[in-house]
Each structure stands twice: as C-alpha cells, then as structure tokens.
XYZ file of C-alpha atoms in Angstrom:
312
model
C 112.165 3.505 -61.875
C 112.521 -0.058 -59.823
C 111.711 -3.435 -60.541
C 108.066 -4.101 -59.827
C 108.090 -5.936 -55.961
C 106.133 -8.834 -56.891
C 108.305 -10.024 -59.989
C 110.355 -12.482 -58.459
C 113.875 -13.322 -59.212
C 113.436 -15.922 -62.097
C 110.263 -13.909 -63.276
C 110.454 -13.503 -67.328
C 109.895 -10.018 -66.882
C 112.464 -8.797 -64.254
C 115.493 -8.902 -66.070
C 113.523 -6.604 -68.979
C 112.783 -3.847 -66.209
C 116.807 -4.237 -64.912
C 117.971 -3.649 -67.942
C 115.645 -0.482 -68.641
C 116.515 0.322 -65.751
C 120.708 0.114 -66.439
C 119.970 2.196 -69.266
C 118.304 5.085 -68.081
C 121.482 5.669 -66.052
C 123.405 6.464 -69.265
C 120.653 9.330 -70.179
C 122.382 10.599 -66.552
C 125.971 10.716 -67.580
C 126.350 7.293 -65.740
C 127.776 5.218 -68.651
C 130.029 3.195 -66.282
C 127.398 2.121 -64.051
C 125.123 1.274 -66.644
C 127.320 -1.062 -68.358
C 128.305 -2.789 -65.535
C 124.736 -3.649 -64.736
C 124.047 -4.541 -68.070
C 126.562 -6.941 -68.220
C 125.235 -8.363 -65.059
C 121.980 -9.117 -66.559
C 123.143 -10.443 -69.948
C 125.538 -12.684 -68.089
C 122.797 -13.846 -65.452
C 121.447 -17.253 -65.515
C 118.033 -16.192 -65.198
C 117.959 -14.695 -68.438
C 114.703 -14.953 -70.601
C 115.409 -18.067 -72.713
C 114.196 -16.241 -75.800
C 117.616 -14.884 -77.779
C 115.766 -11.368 -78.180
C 115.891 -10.484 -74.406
C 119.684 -11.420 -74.594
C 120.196 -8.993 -78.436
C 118.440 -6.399 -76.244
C 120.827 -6.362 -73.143
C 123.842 -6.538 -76.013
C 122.383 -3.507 -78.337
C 122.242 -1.404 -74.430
C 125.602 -2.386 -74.005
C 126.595 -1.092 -77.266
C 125.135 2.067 -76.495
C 127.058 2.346 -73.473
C 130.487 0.953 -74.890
C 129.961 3.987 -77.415
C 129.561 6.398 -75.080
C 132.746 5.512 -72.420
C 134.571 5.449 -76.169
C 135.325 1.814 -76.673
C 134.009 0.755 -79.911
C 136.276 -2.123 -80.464
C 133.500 -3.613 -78.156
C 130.883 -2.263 -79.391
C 131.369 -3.960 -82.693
C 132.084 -6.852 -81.808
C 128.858 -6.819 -79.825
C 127.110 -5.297 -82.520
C 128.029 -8.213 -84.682
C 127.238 -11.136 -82.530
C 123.732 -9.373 -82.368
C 123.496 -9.625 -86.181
C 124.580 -12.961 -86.099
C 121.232 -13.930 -83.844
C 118.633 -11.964 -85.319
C 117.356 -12.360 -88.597
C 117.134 -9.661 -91.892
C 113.509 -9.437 -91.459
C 113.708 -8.548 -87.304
C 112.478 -4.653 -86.761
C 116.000 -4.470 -84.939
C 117.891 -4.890 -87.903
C 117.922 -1.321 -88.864
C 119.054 -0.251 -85.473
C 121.563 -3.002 -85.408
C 123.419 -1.759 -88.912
C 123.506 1.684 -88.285
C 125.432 1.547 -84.786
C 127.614 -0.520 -86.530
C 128.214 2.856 -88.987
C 128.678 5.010 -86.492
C 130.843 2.700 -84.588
C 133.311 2.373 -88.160
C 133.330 5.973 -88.530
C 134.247 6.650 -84.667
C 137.155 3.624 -85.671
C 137.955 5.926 -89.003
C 136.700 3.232 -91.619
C 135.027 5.216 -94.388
C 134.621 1.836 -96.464
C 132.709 0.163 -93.622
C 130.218 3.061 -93.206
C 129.953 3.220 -96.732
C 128.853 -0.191 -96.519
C 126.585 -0.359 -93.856
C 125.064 2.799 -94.989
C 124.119 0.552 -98.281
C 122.984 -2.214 -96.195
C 120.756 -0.093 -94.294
C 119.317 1.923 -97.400
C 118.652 -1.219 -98.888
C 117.153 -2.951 -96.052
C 114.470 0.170 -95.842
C 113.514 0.027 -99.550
C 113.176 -3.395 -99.452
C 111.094 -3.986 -96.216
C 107.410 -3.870 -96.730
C 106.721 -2.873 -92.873
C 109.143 -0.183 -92.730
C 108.011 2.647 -90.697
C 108.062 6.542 -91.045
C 110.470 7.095 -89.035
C 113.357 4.569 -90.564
C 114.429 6.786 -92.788
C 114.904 9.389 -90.335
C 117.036 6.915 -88.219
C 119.090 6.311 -90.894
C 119.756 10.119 -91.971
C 120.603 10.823 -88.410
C 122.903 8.100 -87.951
C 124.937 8.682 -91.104
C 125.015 12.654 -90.975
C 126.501 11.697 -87.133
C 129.327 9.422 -89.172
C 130.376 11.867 -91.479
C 131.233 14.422 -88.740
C 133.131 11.929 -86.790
C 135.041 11.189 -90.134
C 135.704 14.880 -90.654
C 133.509 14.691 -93.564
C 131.526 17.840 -92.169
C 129.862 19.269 -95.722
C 128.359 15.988 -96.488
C 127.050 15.680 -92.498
C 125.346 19.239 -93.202
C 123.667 18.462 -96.463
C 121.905 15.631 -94.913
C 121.056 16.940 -91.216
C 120.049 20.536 -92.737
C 116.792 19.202 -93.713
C 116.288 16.802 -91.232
C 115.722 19.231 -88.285
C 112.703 20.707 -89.754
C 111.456 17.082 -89.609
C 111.902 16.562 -86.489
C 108.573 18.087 -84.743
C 106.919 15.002 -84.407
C 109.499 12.175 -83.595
C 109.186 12.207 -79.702
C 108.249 8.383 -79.877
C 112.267 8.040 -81.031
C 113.043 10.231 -78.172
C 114.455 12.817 -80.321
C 114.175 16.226 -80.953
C 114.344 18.633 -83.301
C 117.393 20.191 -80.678
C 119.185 17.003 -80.914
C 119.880 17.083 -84.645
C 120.716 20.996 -84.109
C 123.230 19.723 -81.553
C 124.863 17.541 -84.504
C 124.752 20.620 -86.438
C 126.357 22.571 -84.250
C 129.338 20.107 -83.891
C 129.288 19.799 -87.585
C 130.041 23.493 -88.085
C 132.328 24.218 -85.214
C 134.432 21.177 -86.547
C 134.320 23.752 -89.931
C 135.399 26.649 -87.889
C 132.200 28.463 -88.606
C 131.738 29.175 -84.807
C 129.404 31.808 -85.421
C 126.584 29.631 -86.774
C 127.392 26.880 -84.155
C 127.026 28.940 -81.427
C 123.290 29.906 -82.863
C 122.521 26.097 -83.085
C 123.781 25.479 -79.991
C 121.869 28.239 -78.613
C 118.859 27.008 -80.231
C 119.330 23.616 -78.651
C 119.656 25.102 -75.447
C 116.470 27.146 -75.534
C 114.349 23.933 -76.696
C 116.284 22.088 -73.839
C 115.466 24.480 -71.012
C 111.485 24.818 -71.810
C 111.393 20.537 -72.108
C 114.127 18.563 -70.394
C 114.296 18.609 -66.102
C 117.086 20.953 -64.984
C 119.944 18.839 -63.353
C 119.294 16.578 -67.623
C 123.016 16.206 -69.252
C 121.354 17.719 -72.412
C 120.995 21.028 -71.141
C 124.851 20.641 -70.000
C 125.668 19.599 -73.234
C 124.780 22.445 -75.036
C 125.726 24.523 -72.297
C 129.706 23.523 -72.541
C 129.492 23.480 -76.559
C 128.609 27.620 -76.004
C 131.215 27.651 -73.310
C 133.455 26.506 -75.186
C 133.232 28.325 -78.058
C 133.429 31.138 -76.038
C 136.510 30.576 -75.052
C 137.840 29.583 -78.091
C 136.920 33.396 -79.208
C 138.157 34.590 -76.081
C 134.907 35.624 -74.644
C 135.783 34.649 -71.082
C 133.448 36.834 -68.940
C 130.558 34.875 -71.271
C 132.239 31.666 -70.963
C 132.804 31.359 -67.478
C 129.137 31.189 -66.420
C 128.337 28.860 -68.926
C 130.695 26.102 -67.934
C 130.214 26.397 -64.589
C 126.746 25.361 -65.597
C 127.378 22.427 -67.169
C 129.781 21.278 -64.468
C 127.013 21.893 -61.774
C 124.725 20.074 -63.682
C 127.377 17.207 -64.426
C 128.409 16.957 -61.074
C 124.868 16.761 -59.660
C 123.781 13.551 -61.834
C 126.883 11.961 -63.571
C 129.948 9.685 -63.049
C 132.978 11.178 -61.806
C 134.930 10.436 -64.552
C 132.304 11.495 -67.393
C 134.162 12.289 -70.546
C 132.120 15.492 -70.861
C 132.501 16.459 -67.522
C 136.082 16.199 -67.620
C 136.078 18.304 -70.834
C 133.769 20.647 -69.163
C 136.768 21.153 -66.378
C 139.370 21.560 -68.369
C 137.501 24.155 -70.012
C 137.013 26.237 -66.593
C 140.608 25.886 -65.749
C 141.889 28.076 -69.514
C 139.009 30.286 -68.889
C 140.147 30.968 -64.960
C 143.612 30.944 -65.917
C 143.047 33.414 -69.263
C 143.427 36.794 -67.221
C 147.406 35.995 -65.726
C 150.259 34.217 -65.959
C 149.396 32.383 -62.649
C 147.277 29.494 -62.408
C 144.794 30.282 -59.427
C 144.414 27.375 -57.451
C 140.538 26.641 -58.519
C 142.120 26.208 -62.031
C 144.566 23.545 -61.142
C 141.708 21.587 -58.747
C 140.093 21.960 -62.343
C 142.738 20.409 -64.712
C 143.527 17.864 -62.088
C 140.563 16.405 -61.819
C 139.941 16.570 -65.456
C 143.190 14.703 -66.188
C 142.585 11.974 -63.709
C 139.475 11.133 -65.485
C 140.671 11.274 -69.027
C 143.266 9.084 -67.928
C 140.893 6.469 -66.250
C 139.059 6.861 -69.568
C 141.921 6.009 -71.820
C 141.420 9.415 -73.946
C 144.732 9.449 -74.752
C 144.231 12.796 -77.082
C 142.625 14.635 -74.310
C 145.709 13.496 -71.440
C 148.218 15.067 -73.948
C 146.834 18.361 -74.580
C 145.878 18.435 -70.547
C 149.432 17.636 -70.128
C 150.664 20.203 -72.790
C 148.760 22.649 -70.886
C 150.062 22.112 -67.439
C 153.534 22.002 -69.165
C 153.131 25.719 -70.298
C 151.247 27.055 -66.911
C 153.603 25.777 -64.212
C-alpha cells in the first residue's frame, strides 16, 4: 500500500495513509521500521491539526513499543493519549486496555486490576458500546493474566471466548488468535499436550486464510517446534522451525525477537544428536544472540550464553 500520488505533502490526508502504512509493517515482523516511521509522522510539522490524527500515530506507536518489548514507553505514551482524548471518545476502550497489558508485561497486578475496572466500567456505562467491546476487553485481560503467570484465570476467560470468535474479522481477529493465547496459556502450565493441539489448530486455520510468507503461520509454527523439542521430538521439530525461520527471514527484521527465538531453537535441536556443535548450529545461536542483545532481552542473552557455555 502507498500514499495516493496526488495527495500532496501538506494534504490532511497523507500523513493518515503514512501512518497505515508504518503499521502494516509490524503485521510483517518489521516492528523497528515501523516505529521509526511512526515517529516520523507524529513528529512532522505537517501533522493534521486535529489532536486525534496525533492519539492515532501515538496508540501505533504503542503497538509497536509493545512488540520490540519496551513498555516503559508504551505507557507513558499510552497515558499522554488519555490525557487528550476524552471518556466518551470510542478510543477510550482501546486506550485502557493496552495500558493493562502493558502493567502486566511490567508485573503490576494492582494496575491491571485497575484498568481492568476502568474498562468494565466504561462498557457498562457507555450507551454506544458495541458488540464487540466486550470481546476486546476479555481478550486483552485473559492476554494479562498469562503474562502475570496467572495462567488458570487466563483460561477461564479465553475458553469461551474462542467459540465467539467466528464473526469478529472486522477486529482482525480470529478464532486462531485466541487459540494461540491458549496455547501459550497452557504450555506456560506445562500441559504441552493440549498446547500443542491449540497450536495445531491455529496453524490449520492459519494455512487455509493467511498468505504464506504471514508471521502468523510462523508463529504457530515455532510454538509446535518448540514444544517439540522441549519433549525431545527432534526429527518433528526440526522441520517445523526451519519453517518459521524461512518464513521470518523472508518478511521480517533481522533482529525480530521471534526470529531470534526461532534460531536458537534450531541450534538445541541440530546440536541434540552429539556432543559437537555442527557449525549450522553455532551460525544459529550466533545470530540469535546478536539480536537478543540489540533487543535488550536480557533473559534470553543469558540462557543463549548458558548454552554456548555448556556446548563449547
């Protein structure tokens, strides 16, 4: 997608088709990029005079801040947005529940606690409040609990939702995207059994509607390598994760948090049948650890490290 030609520079429309189009380069792995551009256009001098163009380049940023892991941003973005919209905006909703899922990525259980209250009350009060809302809000804080560890809770809540799901393509969801929370809810349990079958079901959904080189199929791709090798299926592993790391490699950044994970992933698997570490393996790890470094993951360096310290 490309600006239109015959919007000029200062046209009150460009900067709107910029930043849609910064944003569809995070759907590609390309979080980086898109947040650099982002910032471009929120920082330009041509922006639409109208605050709501400049809470909508802020609320993309936030989704790309989340994404490359920084959510110290992301909040603070996320609350200078609330600051310049009102209760009553349609944003709102959107608004409070990135703001949960940005406390529980932080570890604040009181803060998603409150924003989930904010954002319950906010639907029950709101006279336009559409269908979907609720949904948005279920989704959201089933996705908080499993990033606080709070797994049981995240399943009672996303269970039901993915029956619900059939006819929510207008939020650009599907009914595989909540089984991909599902999954990571239950392999966080240890039940990798039942996250390999929502995985699996994810993956199916993904390959019959989503273009082949789309991160989603990659995602659930590496989740069912992983477990894999986590069970110490390596034969079914290996093609799995080599995949996702085609499909990665074709479309996203080079230092893509999944890819990287994706990497590391094919270097235990390569390296599971000897003592040695074939050279493919250590390309592998390498190149994984260089990104996760540039990324500032410092859990993810350490056990890369911790790894190269026992294979020599």
């Amino acid at each position: 997608m490309g600006v239109p030609v015959f919007l000029g520079e200062n046209h009150p429309r460009r900067l709107y088709y910029e930043m849609l189009m910064a944003d569809s380069l995070r759907y590609l792995g390309r979080p980086t990029e898109a947040l650099l551009r982002l910032q471009r256009v929120v920082q330009s001098n041509h922006l639409i005079g109208s605050s709501r163009e400049r809470i909508r380049g802020l609320f993309l940023m936030v989704r790309a801040e989340q994404d490359l892991g920084d959510t110290k941003s992301a909040r603070r973005h996320l609350s200078e947005v609330l600051e310049m919209q009102g209760r009553e905006d349609a944003f709102h909703l959107a608004v409070i529940v990135f703001l949960m899922k940005s406390s529980a990525l932080d570890g604040d259980p009181e803060a998603v606690k409150m924003y989930h209250n904010s954002a319950s009350a906010w639907i029950d009060e709101n006279p336009t409040v559409s269908k979907f809302d609720p949904i948005i809000l279920k989704r959201f804080h089933g996705q908080a609990l499993i990033a606080l560890g709070r797994t049981r809770e995240a399943l009672a809540i996303l269970e039901p939702l993915e029956g619900t799901m059939k006819d929510t393509s207008s939020l650009g969801w599907s009914e595989a995207d909540v089984a991909m929370d599902i999954g990571e809810a239950r392999r966080k349990q240890g039940d990798l059994g039942a996250a390999e079958q929502d995985f699996q079901r994810a993956l199916t959904y993904f390959e019959g509607n989503v273009p082949e080189r789309s991160p989603l199929r990659a995602d659930a791709l590496r989740n069912l390598g992983e477990i894999a090798l986590q069970q110490g299926r390596f034969a079914e592993a290996e093609p799995r994760l080599l995949r996702a790391e085609a499909i990665y490699a074709a479309v996203a950044e080079p230092n893509y948090a999944p890819l990287a994970r994706t990497r590391f992933a094919l270097a235990q698997v390569l390296t599971a049948a000897g003592p040695t570490v074939p050279a493919a393996a250590r390309d592998y790890v390498t190149r994984a650890l260089e990104a996760q470094r540039a990324n500032g993951r410092e859990e993810e360096v350490r056990a890369m490290e911790s790894w190269l310290a026992e294979h020599p």
